[in-house]
Amino acid sequence: MNTQTDLLLNLANNLSKENIIKFTDSLKDALSETQILDKAKSTLDLFYEMARDYANSCYDGIDEVSLPLIGLGILYFILPESLFEDILGKKTLFRSAFVFGTLYVILNRELKKYKLFLNENLVVEENNLGKIIYFKHRLNDEYED
């Protein structure tokens, strides 16, 4: 037999009803679990909180080098290619992957530092009505002890 016939026979064997059911079940499991989306949402929320605290001068732990790199990395993906084509050239898969990887590493490092900062500034007070949870770095000077 020729290779095309062998290929079709192997494909037919692999597309048995059992294999299709296994594949669809695993796909359903992967789609029903929203862990990836939840993690992405919590990471974006944390990034927003860090940016808000930095803009309000409540947090100054971002490295001087990281801030412009984060800004440029975000602009790289947001701006149309025609605006920076003369400077950087065309967007390529390799260039975009490099920018995304660098941005991921920098943001991951900065968000870890910010999480530690939040844990250090977390205040939990209990009274007869329940728990009061807040971050002391977000208080105005007039409310601090």
CSV table of N, CA and C in Angstrom, one decimal:
chain,number,residue,atom,x,y,z
A,1,MET,N,0.8,-1.2,0.0
A,1,MET,CA,0.0,0.0,0.0
A,1,MET,C,0.9,1.2,0.0
A,2,ASN,N,0.3,2.3,-0.5
A,2,ASN,CA,1.1,3.5,-0.5
A,2,ASN,C,0.9,4.3,0.8
A,3,THR,N,1.7,5.3,1.0
A,3,THR,CA,1.7,6.0,2.3
A,3,THR,C,0.5,6.7,2.5
A,4,GLN,N,-0.2,7.2,1.5
A,4,GLN,CA,-1.5,8.0,1.7
A,4,GLN,C,-2.5,7.0,2.3
A,5,THR,N,-2.6,5.8,1.7
A,5,THR,CA,-3.6,4.9,2.2
A,5,THR,C,-3.3,4.5,3.7
A,6,ASP,N,-2.0,4.3,4.0
A,6,ASP,CA,-1.6,3.9,5.3
A,6,ASP,C,-1.9,5.1,6.3
A,7,LEU,N,-1.7,6.3,5.8
A,7,LEU,CA,-2.0,7.4,6.7
A,7,LEU,C,-3.5,7.5,6.9
A,8,LEU,N,-4.3,7.3,5.9
A,8,LEU,CA,-5.8,7.3,6.1
A,8,LEU,C,-6.3,6.2,7.0
A,9,LEU,N,-5.6,5.0,6.9
A,9,LEU,CA,-6.0,3.9,7.8
A,9,LEU,C,-5.6,4.2,9.2
A,10,ASN,N,-4.4,4.7,9.4
A,10,ASN,CA,-4.0,5.1,10.8
A,10,ASN,C,-4.9,6.2,11.4
A,11,LEU,N,-5.3,7.1,10.5
A,11,LEU,CA,-6.2,8.2,11.0
A,11,LEU,C,-7.6,7.6,11.4
A,12,ALA,N,-8.1,6.7,10.6
A,12,ALA,CA,-9.3,6.1,10.9
A,12,ALA,C,-9.3,5.3,12.2
A,13,ASN,N,-8.2,4.6,12.4
A,13,ASN,CA,-8.0,3.8,13.6
A,13,ASN,C,-7.9,4.8,14.8
A,14,ASN,N,-7.2,5.9,14.7
A,14,ASN,CA,-7.1,6.8,15.8
A,14,ASN,C,-8.4,7.6,16.1
A,15,LEU,N,-9.3,7.7,15.1
A,15,LEU,CA,-10.5,8.4,15.2
A,15,LEU,C,-11.7,7.5,15.6
A,16,SER,N,-11.3,6.5,16.4
A,16,SER,CA,-12.4,5.6,16.9
A,16,SER,C,-13.3,6.4,17.8
A,17,LYS,N,-14.4,5.8,18.1
A,17,LYS,CA,-15.4,6.5,18.9
A,17,LYS,C,-14.9,6.7,20.3
A,18,GLU,N,-14.1,5.7,20.8
A,18,GLU,CA,-13.6,5.8,22.2
A,18,GLU,C,-12.6,7.0,22.3
A,19,ASN,N,-11.7,7.1,21.3
A,19,ASN,CA,-10.7,8.2,21.3
A,19,ASN,C,-11.4,9.6,21.2
A,20,ILE,N,-12.5,9.6,20.4
A,20,ILE,CA,-13.2,10.9,20.2
A,20,ILE,C,-13.9,11.3,21.5
A,21,ILE,N,-14.5,10.3,22.2
A,21,ILE,CA,-15.1,10.5,23.5
A,21,ILE,C,-14.1,11.0,24.5
A,22,LYS,N,-12.9,10.3,24.6
A,22,LYS,CA,-11.9,10.7,25.5
A,22,LYS,C,-11.4,12.1,25.2
A,23,PHE,N,-11.2,12.5,24.0
A,23,PHE,CA,-10.8,13.8,23.6
A,23,PHE,C,-11.8,14.8,24.0
A,24,THR,N,-13.1,14.6,23.7
A,24,THR,CA,-14.2,15.6,24.0
A,24,THR,C,-14.3,15.7,25.5
A,25,ASP,N,-14.2,14.6,26.3
A,25,ASP,CA,-14.3,14.7,27.7
A,25,ASP,C,-13.1,15.5,28.3
A,26,SER,N,-11.9,15.3,27.8
A,26,SER,CA,-10.8,16.1,28.3
A,26,SER,C,-10.9,17.5,27.9
A,27,LEU,N,-11.5,17.8,26.7
A,27,LEU,CA,-11.7,19.2,26.3
A,27,LEU,C,-12.8,19.8,27.2
A,28,LYS,N,-13.8,19.1,27.5
A,28,LYS,CA,-14.9,19.7,28.4
A,28,LYS,C,-14.3,20.0,29.8
A,29,ASP,N,-13.4,19.1,30.3
A,29,ASP,CA,-12.8,19.3,31.6
A,29,ASP,C,-11.9,20.6,31.5
A,30,ALA,N,-11.2,20.7,30.5
A,30,ALA,CA,-10.3,21.9,30.4
A,30,ALA,C,-11.1,23.1,30.2
A,31,LEU,N,-12.2,23.1,29.5
A,31,LEU,CA,-13.0,24.3,29.3
A,31,LEU,C,-13.8,24.6,30.6
A,32,SER,N,-14.2,23.6,31.3
A,32,SER,CA,-15.1,23.8,32.4
A,32,SER,C,-14.3,24.4,33.6
A,33,GLU,N,-13.0,24.1,33.6
A,33,GLU,CA,-12.1,24.6,34.7
A,33,GLU,C,-11.7,26.0,34.3
A,34,THR,N,-12.1,27.0,35.1
A,34,THR,CA,-11.8,28.4,34.7
A,34,THR,C,-10.6,28.9,35.5
A,35,GLN,N,-9.7,28.0,35.9
A,35,GLN,CA,-8.5,28.4,36.6
A,35,GLN,C,-7.6,29.4,35.9
A,36,ILE,N,-7.5,29.1,34.6
A,36,ILE,CA,-6.6,30.0,33.8
A,36,ILE,C,-7.2,31.4,33.7
A,37,LEU,N,-8.5,31.4,33.4
A,37,LEU,CA,-9.1,32.8,33.3
A,37,LEU,C,-9.2,33.5,34.7
A,38,ASP,N,-9.4,32.7,35.7
A,38,ASP,CA,-9.4,33.3,37.1
A,38,ASP,C,-8.0,33.8,37.5
A,39,LYS,N,-7.0,33.1,37.1
A,39,LYS,CA,-5.6,33.5,37.4
A,39,LYS,C,-5.3,34.8,36.6
A,40,ALA,N,-5.7,34.8,35.3
A,40,ALA,CA,-5.4,36.0,34.5
A,40,ALA,C,-6.2,37.2,35.0
A,41,LYS,N,-7.4,37.0,35.5
A,41,LYS,CA,-8.2,38.1,36.0
A,41,LYS,C,-7.6,38.6,37.3
A,42,SER,N,-7.2,37.7,38.2
A,42,SER,CA,-6.6,38.2,39.5
A,42,SER,C,-5.2,38.9,39.2
A,43,THR,N,-4.5,38.4,38.2
A,43,THR,CA,-3.2,39.1,37.9
A,43,THR,C,-3.5,40.5,37.4
A,44,LEU,N,-4.5,40.6,36.5
A,44,LEU,CA,-4.8,41.9,36.0
A,44,LEU,C,-5.3,42.8,37.1
A,45,ASP,N,-6.1,42.3,38.0
A,45,ASP,CA,-6.6,43.1,39.1
A,45,ASP,C,-5.4,43.6,40.0
A,46,LEU,N,-4.5,42.7,40.2
A,46,LEU,CA,-3.3,43.0,41.1
A,46,LEU,C,-2.5,44.1,40.3
A,47,PHE,N,-2.3,43.9,39.0
A,47,PHE,CA,-1.6,44.9,38.3
A,47,PHE,C,-2.3,46.3,38.3
A,48,TYR,N,-3.6,46.3,38.2
A,48,TYR,CA,-4.3,47.5,38.3
A,48,TYR,C,-4.2,48.2,39.7
A,49,GLU,N,-4.2,47.4,40.7
A,49,GLU,CA,-4.0,47.9,42.1
A,49,GLU,C,-2.6,48.5,42.3
A,50,MET,N,-1.6,47.8,41.7
A,50,MET,CA,-0.3,48.3,41.8
A,50,MET,C,-0.1,49.6,41.1
A,51,ALA,N,-0.7,49.7,39.9
A,51,ALA,CA,-0.6,50.9,39.1
A,51,ALA,C,-1.4,52.1,39.8
A,52,ARG,N,-2.5,51.7,40.4
A,52,ARG,CA,-3.3,52.8,41.2
A,52,ARG,C,-2.5,53.2,42.4
A,53,ASP,N,-1.9,52.3,43.1
A,53,ASP,CA,-1.2,52.7,44.3
A,53,ASP,C,0.1,53.5,43.9
A,54,TYR,N,0.7,53.1,42.8
A,54,TYR,CA,1.9,53.9,42.4
A,54,TYR,C,1.5,55.3,41.9
A,55,ALA,N,0.3,55.4,41.2
A,55,ALA,CA,-0.1,56.7,40.8
A,55,ALA,C,-0.5,57.6,41.9
A,56,ASN,N,-1.0,57.0,43.0
A,56,ASN,CA,-1.5,57.7,44.2
A,56,ASN,C,-0.3,57.9,45.2
A,57,SER,N,0.8,57.5,44.8
A,57,SER,CA,2.0,57.6,45.7
A,57,SER,C,1.9,56.8,47.0
A,58,CYS,N,1.1,55.7,46.9
A,58,CYS,CA,1.0,54.8,48.1
A,58,CYS,C,2.1,53.7,48.0
A,59,TYR,N,2.6,53.5,46.8
A,59,TYR,CA,3.6,52.4,46.6
A,59,TYR,C,4.7,52.9,45.7
A,60,ASP,N,5.9,52.8,46.2
A,60,ASP,CA,7.0,53.2,45.3
A,60,ASP,C,8.1,52.1,45.2
A,61,GLY,N,7.7,50.9,45.2
A,61,GLY,CA,8.6,49.8,45.1
A,61,GLY,C,8.9,49.3,43.7
A,62,ILE,N,8.4,50.0,42.7
A,62,ILE,CA,8.7,49.6,41.4
A,62,ILE,C,10.1,50.0,41.0
A,63,ASP,N,10.9,49.1,40.4
A,63,ASP,CA,12.2,49.5,40.0
A,63,ASP,C,12.2,50.6,39.0
A,64,GLU,N,13.2,51.5,39.0
A,64,GLU,CA,13.3,52.6,38.0
A,64,GLU,C,13.4,52.1,36.6
A,65,VAL,N,14.0,50.9,36.4
A,65,VAL,CA,14.2,50.4,35.1
A,65,VAL,C,12.9,49.7,34.6
A,66,SER,N,12.2,49.0,35.5
A,66,SER,CA,11.1,48.3,35.2
A,66,SER,C,9.9,49.1,34.7
A,67,LEU,N,9.7,50.3,35.3
A,67,LEU,CA,8.6,51.1,34.9
A,67,LEU,C,8.6,51.5,33.4
A,68,PRO,N,9.7,52.0,32.9
A,68,PRO,CA,9.6,52.4,31.5
A,68,PRO,C,9.5,51.1,30.6
A,69,LEU,N,10.2,50.0,31.0
A,69,LEU,CA,10.1,48.8,30.2
A,69,LEU,C,8.7,48.2,30.2
A,70,ILE,N,7.9,48.3,31.3
A,70,ILE,CA,6.5,47.9,31.3
A,70,ILE,C,5.7,48.8,30.4
A,71,GLY,N,5.9,50.1,30.5
A,71,GLY,CA,5.2,51.0,29.6
A,71,GLY,C,5.4,50.7,28.1
A,72,LEU,N,6.7,50.6,27.8
A,72,LEU,CA,7.0,50.3,26.4
A,72,LEU,C,6.5,49.0,25.9
A,73,GLY,N,6.6,48.0,26.8
A,73,GLY,CA,6.1,46.7,26.4
A,73,GLY,C,4.6,46.7,26.1
A,74,ILE,N,3.8,47.4,27.0
A,74,ILE,CA,2.4,47.5,26.8
A,74,ILE,C,2.1,48.3,25.5
A,75,LEU,N,2.8,49.4,25.3
A,75,LEU,CA,2.7,50.2,24.1
A,75,LEU,C,3.0,49.4,22.8
A,76,TYR,N,3.9,48.5,22.9
A,76,TYR,CA,4.3,47.6,21.8
A,76,TYR,C,3.1,46.9,21.2
A,77,PHE,N,2.3,46.4,22.2
A,77,PHE,CA,1.2,45.5,21.8
A,77,PHE,C,-0.1,46.4,21.5
A,78,ILE,N,-0.2,47.6,22.0
A,78,ILE,CA,-1.4,48.4,21.9
A,78,ILE,C,-1.3,49.2,20.6
A,79,LEU,N,-0.2,49.9,20.4
A,79,LEU,CA,-0.1,50.8,19.2
A,79,LEU,C,0.0,50.0,17.9
A,80,PRO,N,-0.6,50.7,16.9
A,80,PRO,CA,-0.5,50.1,15.6
A,80,PRO,C,0.9,50.0,15.0
A,81,GLU,N,1.2,49.1,14.2
A,81,GLU,CA,2.5,48.9,13.7
A,81,GLU,C,3.1,50.0,12.9
A,82,SER,N,2.2,50.8,12.3
A,82,SER,CA,2.7,51.9,11.4
A,82,SER,C,3.3,53.0,12.3
A,83,LEU,N,3.0,53.1,13.5
A,83,LEU,CA,3.6,54.2,14.3
A,83,LEU,C,5.0,54.0,14.7
A,84,PHE,N,5.5,52.8,14.8
A,84,PHE,CA,6.8,52.5,15.2
A,84,PHE,C,7.6,51.7,14.2
A,85,GLU,N,7.1,51.5,13.0
A,85,GLU,CA,7.7,50.7,12.0
A,85,GLU,C,9.1,51.3,11.6
A,86,ASP,N,9.2,52.6,11.6
A,86,ASP,CA,10.4,53.2,11.2
A,86,ASP,C,11.5,53.0,12.2
A,87,ILE,N,11.1,52.9,13.5
A,87,ILE,CA,12.1,52.7,14.6
A,87,ILE,C,12.5,51.3,14.8
A,88,LEU,N,11.5,50.4,14.9
A,88,LEU,CA,11.7,49.0,15.2
A,88,LEU,C,11.6,48.1,14.1
A,89,GLY,N,11.0,48.5,13.0
A,89,GLY,CA,10.8,47.6,11.9
A,89,GLY,C,9.4,46.9,12.1
A,90,LYS,N,9.2,45.9,11.2
A,90,LYS,CA,7.9,45.2,11.3
A,90,LYS,C,7.8,44.3,12.5
A,91,LYS,N,6.6,44.1,13.0
A,91,LYS,CA,6.4,43.2,14.1
A,91,LYS,C,6.6,41.8,13.5
A,92,THR,N,7.5,41.0,14.2
A,92,THR,CA,7.6,39.6,13.8
A,92,THR,C,7.2,38.7,15.0
A,93,LEU,N,7.1,37.5,14.7
A,93,LEU,CA,6.7,36.5,15.8
A,93,LEU,C,7.8,36.5,16.8
A,94,PHE,N,9.1,36.4,16.4
A,94,PHE,CA,10.2,36.4,17.3
A,94,PHE,C,10.3,37.6,18.1
A,95,ARG,N,10.1,38.8,17.5
A,95,ARG,CA,10.2,40.1,18.2
A,95,ARG,C,9.1,40.2,19.2
A,96,SER,N,7.9,39.8,18.8
A,96,SER,CA,6.7,39.9,19.7
A,96,SER,C,6.9,38.9,20.9
A,97,ALA,N,7.4,37.7,20.6
A,97,ALA,CA,7.6,36.7,21.7
A,97,ALA,C,8.6,37.2,22.6
A,98,PHE,N,9.7,37.9,22.1
A,98,PHE,CA,10.7,38.4,23.0
A,98,PHE,C,10.1,39.5,23.9
A,99,VAL,N,9.4,40.4,23.3
A,99,VAL,CA,8.8,41.5,24.1
A,99,VAL,C,7.8,40.9,25.1
A,100,PHE,N,7.0,40.0,24.7
A,100,PHE,CA,6.0,39.4,25.6
A,100,PHE,C,6.7,38.7,26.8
A,101,GLY,N,7.8,37.9,26.4
A,101,GLY,CA,8.5,37.2,27.5
A,101,GLY,C,9.2,38.1,28.5
A,102,THR,N,9.8,39.2,27.9
A,102,THR,CA,10.4,40.1,28.8
A,102,THR,C,9.4,40.8,29.7
A,103,LEU,N,8.3,41.2,29.1
A,103,LEU,CA,7.2,41.9,29.9
A,103,LEU,C,6.7,41.0,30.9
A,104,TYR,N,6.5,39.7,30.6
A,104,TYR,CA,6.0,38.7,31.6
A,104,TYR,C,7.0,38.6,32.8
A,105,VAL,N,8.3,38.5,32.5
A,105,VAL,CA,9.2,38.3,33.6
A,105,VAL,C,9.3,39.5,34.5
A,106,ILE,N,9.3,40.7,33.8
A,106,ILE,CA,9.3,42.0,34.6
A,106,ILE,C,8.1,42.1,35.5
A,107,LEU,N,6.9,41.9,34.8
A,107,LEU,CA,5.6,42.1,35.6
A,107,LEU,C,5.5,41.0,36.7
A,108,ASN,N,5.9,39.8,36.4
A,108,ASN,CA,5.9,38.8,37.4
A,108,ASN,C,6.7,39.2,38.7
A,109,ARG,N,7.9,39.7,38.4
A,109,ARG,CA,8.8,40.1,39.5
A,109,ARG,C,8.2,41.2,40.3
A,110,GLU,N,7.7,42.2,39.6
A,110,GLU,CA,7.1,43.4,40.2
A,110,GLU,C,5.8,43.0,41.0
A,111,LEU,N,5.0,42.1,40.5
A,111,LEU,CA,3.8,41.7,41.2
A,111,LEU,C,4.1,40.9,42.4
A,112,LYS,N,5.2,40.1,42.4
A,112,LYS,CA,5.6,39.4,43.6
A,112,LYS,C,6.0,40.4,44.7
A,113,LYS,N,6.8,41.4,44.3
A,113,LYS,CA,7.2,42.4,45.3
A,113,LYS,C,6.0,43.1,45.8
A,114,TYR,N,5.0,43.4,45.0
A,114,TYR,CA,3.8,44.1,45.4
A,114,TYR,C,3.0,43.3,46.3
A,115,LYS,N,2.9,42.0,46.1
A,115,LYS,CA,2.1,41.1,47.0
A,115,LYS,C,2.7,41.1,48.4
A,116,LEU,N,4.1,41.0,48.4
A,116,LEU,CA,4.7,41.1,49.7
A,116,LEU,C,4.5,42.4,50.4
A,117,PHE,N,4.5,43.5,49.7
A,117,PHE,CA,4.2,44.8,50.2
A,117,PHE,C,2.7,44.8,50.8
A,118,LEU,N,1.8,44.2,50.0
A,118,LEU,CA,0.4,44.2,50.5
A,118,LEU,C,0.3,43.4,51.8
A,119,ASN,N,1.0,42.3,51.8
A,119,ASN,CA,0.9,41.4,53.0
A,119,ASN,C,1.5,42.1,54.2
A,120,GLU,N,2.5,42.9,54.0
A,120,GLU,CA,3.1,43.7,55.1
A,120,GLU,C,2.2,44.8,55.6
A,121,ASN,N,1.3,45.3,54.8
A,121,ASN,CA,0.5,46.4,55.1
A,121,ASN,C,-1.0,46.0,55.3
A,122,LEU,N,-1.2,44.8,55.4
A,122,LEU,CA,-2.6,44.3,55.6
A,122,LEU,C,-2.9,44.4,57.1
A,123,VAL,N,-4.1,45.0,57.4
A,123,VAL,CA,-4.5,45.1,58.8
A,123,VAL,C,-5.9,44.5,58.9
A,124,VAL,N,-6.0,43.6,59.9
A,124,VAL,CA,-7.3,42.9,60.1
A,124,VAL,C,-7.7,43.2,61.6
A,125,GLU,N,-8.8,43.9,61.7
A,125,GLU,CA,-9.3,44.2,63.1
A,125,GLU,C,-10.6,43.5,63.3
A,126,GLU,N,-10.8,43.0,64.4
A,126,GLU,CA,-12.1,42.3,64.7
A,126,GLU,C,-12.8,43.1,65.8
A,127,ASN,N,-14.1,43.2,65.7
A,127,ASN,CA,-14.9,43.8,66.7
A,127,ASN,C,-16.2,43.0,66.8
A,128,ASN,N,-17.2,43.5,67.5
A,128,ASN,CA,-18.4,42.7,67.7
A,128,ASN,C,-19.3,42.6,66.5
A,129,LEU,N,-19.0,43.5,65.5
A,129,LEU,CA,-19.7,43.4,64.2
A,129,LEU,C,-19.0,42.5,63.2
A,130,GLY,N,-17.8,42.1,63.4
A,130,GLY,CA,-17.1,41.3,62.5
A,130,GLY,C,-15.7,41.8,62.2
A,131,LYS,N,-15.1,41.4,61.1
A,131,LYS,CA,-13.8,41.8,60.7
A,131,LYS,C,-13.8,43.0,59.8
A,132,ILE,N,-12.8,43.8,60.1
A,132,ILE,CA,-12.5,45.0,59.2
A,132,ILE,C,-11.1,44.7,58.6
A,133,ILE,N,-11.1,44.7,57.3
A,133,ILE,CA,-9.8,44.4,56.6
A,133,ILE,C,-9.5,45.6,55.7
A,134,TYR,N,-8.3,46.1,55.9
A,134,TYR,CA,-7.8,47.3,55.1
A,134,TYR,C,-6.3,47.2,55.0
A,135,PHE,N,-5.8,48.1,54.1
A,135,PHE,CA,-4.3,48.2,53.9
A,135,PHE,C,-3.9,49.6,54.4
A,136,LYS,N,-3.0,49.5,55.4
A,136,LYS,CA,-2.6,50.8,56.0
A,136,LYS,C,-1.9,51.8,55.1
A,137,HIS,N,-1.3,51.3,54.1
A,137,HIS,CA,-0.5,52.2,53.2
A,137,HIS,C,-1.5,53.1,52.4
A,138,ARG,N,-2.8,52.7,52.3
A,138,ARG,CA,-3.7,53.5,51.5
A,138,ARG,C,-4.5,54.5,52.4
A,139,LEU,N,-4.2,54.6,53.7
A,139,LEU,CA,-4.8,55.6,54.5
A,139,LEU,C,-4.1,56.9,54.3
A,140,ASN,N,-4.9,57.9,54.5
A,140,ASN,CA,-4.4,59.3,54.4
A,140,ASN,C,-3.6,59.6,55.7
A,141,ASP,N,-2.7,60.5,55.7
A,141,ASP,CA,-1.9,60.8,56.9
A,141,ASP,C,-2.8,61.3,58.0
A,142,GLU,N,-3.9,61.9,57.8
A,142,GLU,CA,-4.7,62.4,58.9
A,142,GLU,C,-5.4,61.3,59.7
A,143,TYR,N,-5.5,60.1,59.1
A,143,TYR,CA,-6.1,59.0,59.8
A,143,TYR,C,-5.1,58.1,60.5
A,144,GLU,N,-3.9,58.2,60.3
A,144,GLU,CA,-2.9,57.3,60.9
A,144,GLU,C,-2.7,57.7,62.3
A,145,ASP,N,-2.3,56.8,63.1
A,145,ASP,CA,-2.0,57.0,64.6
A,145,ASP,C,-0.8,57.9,64.8
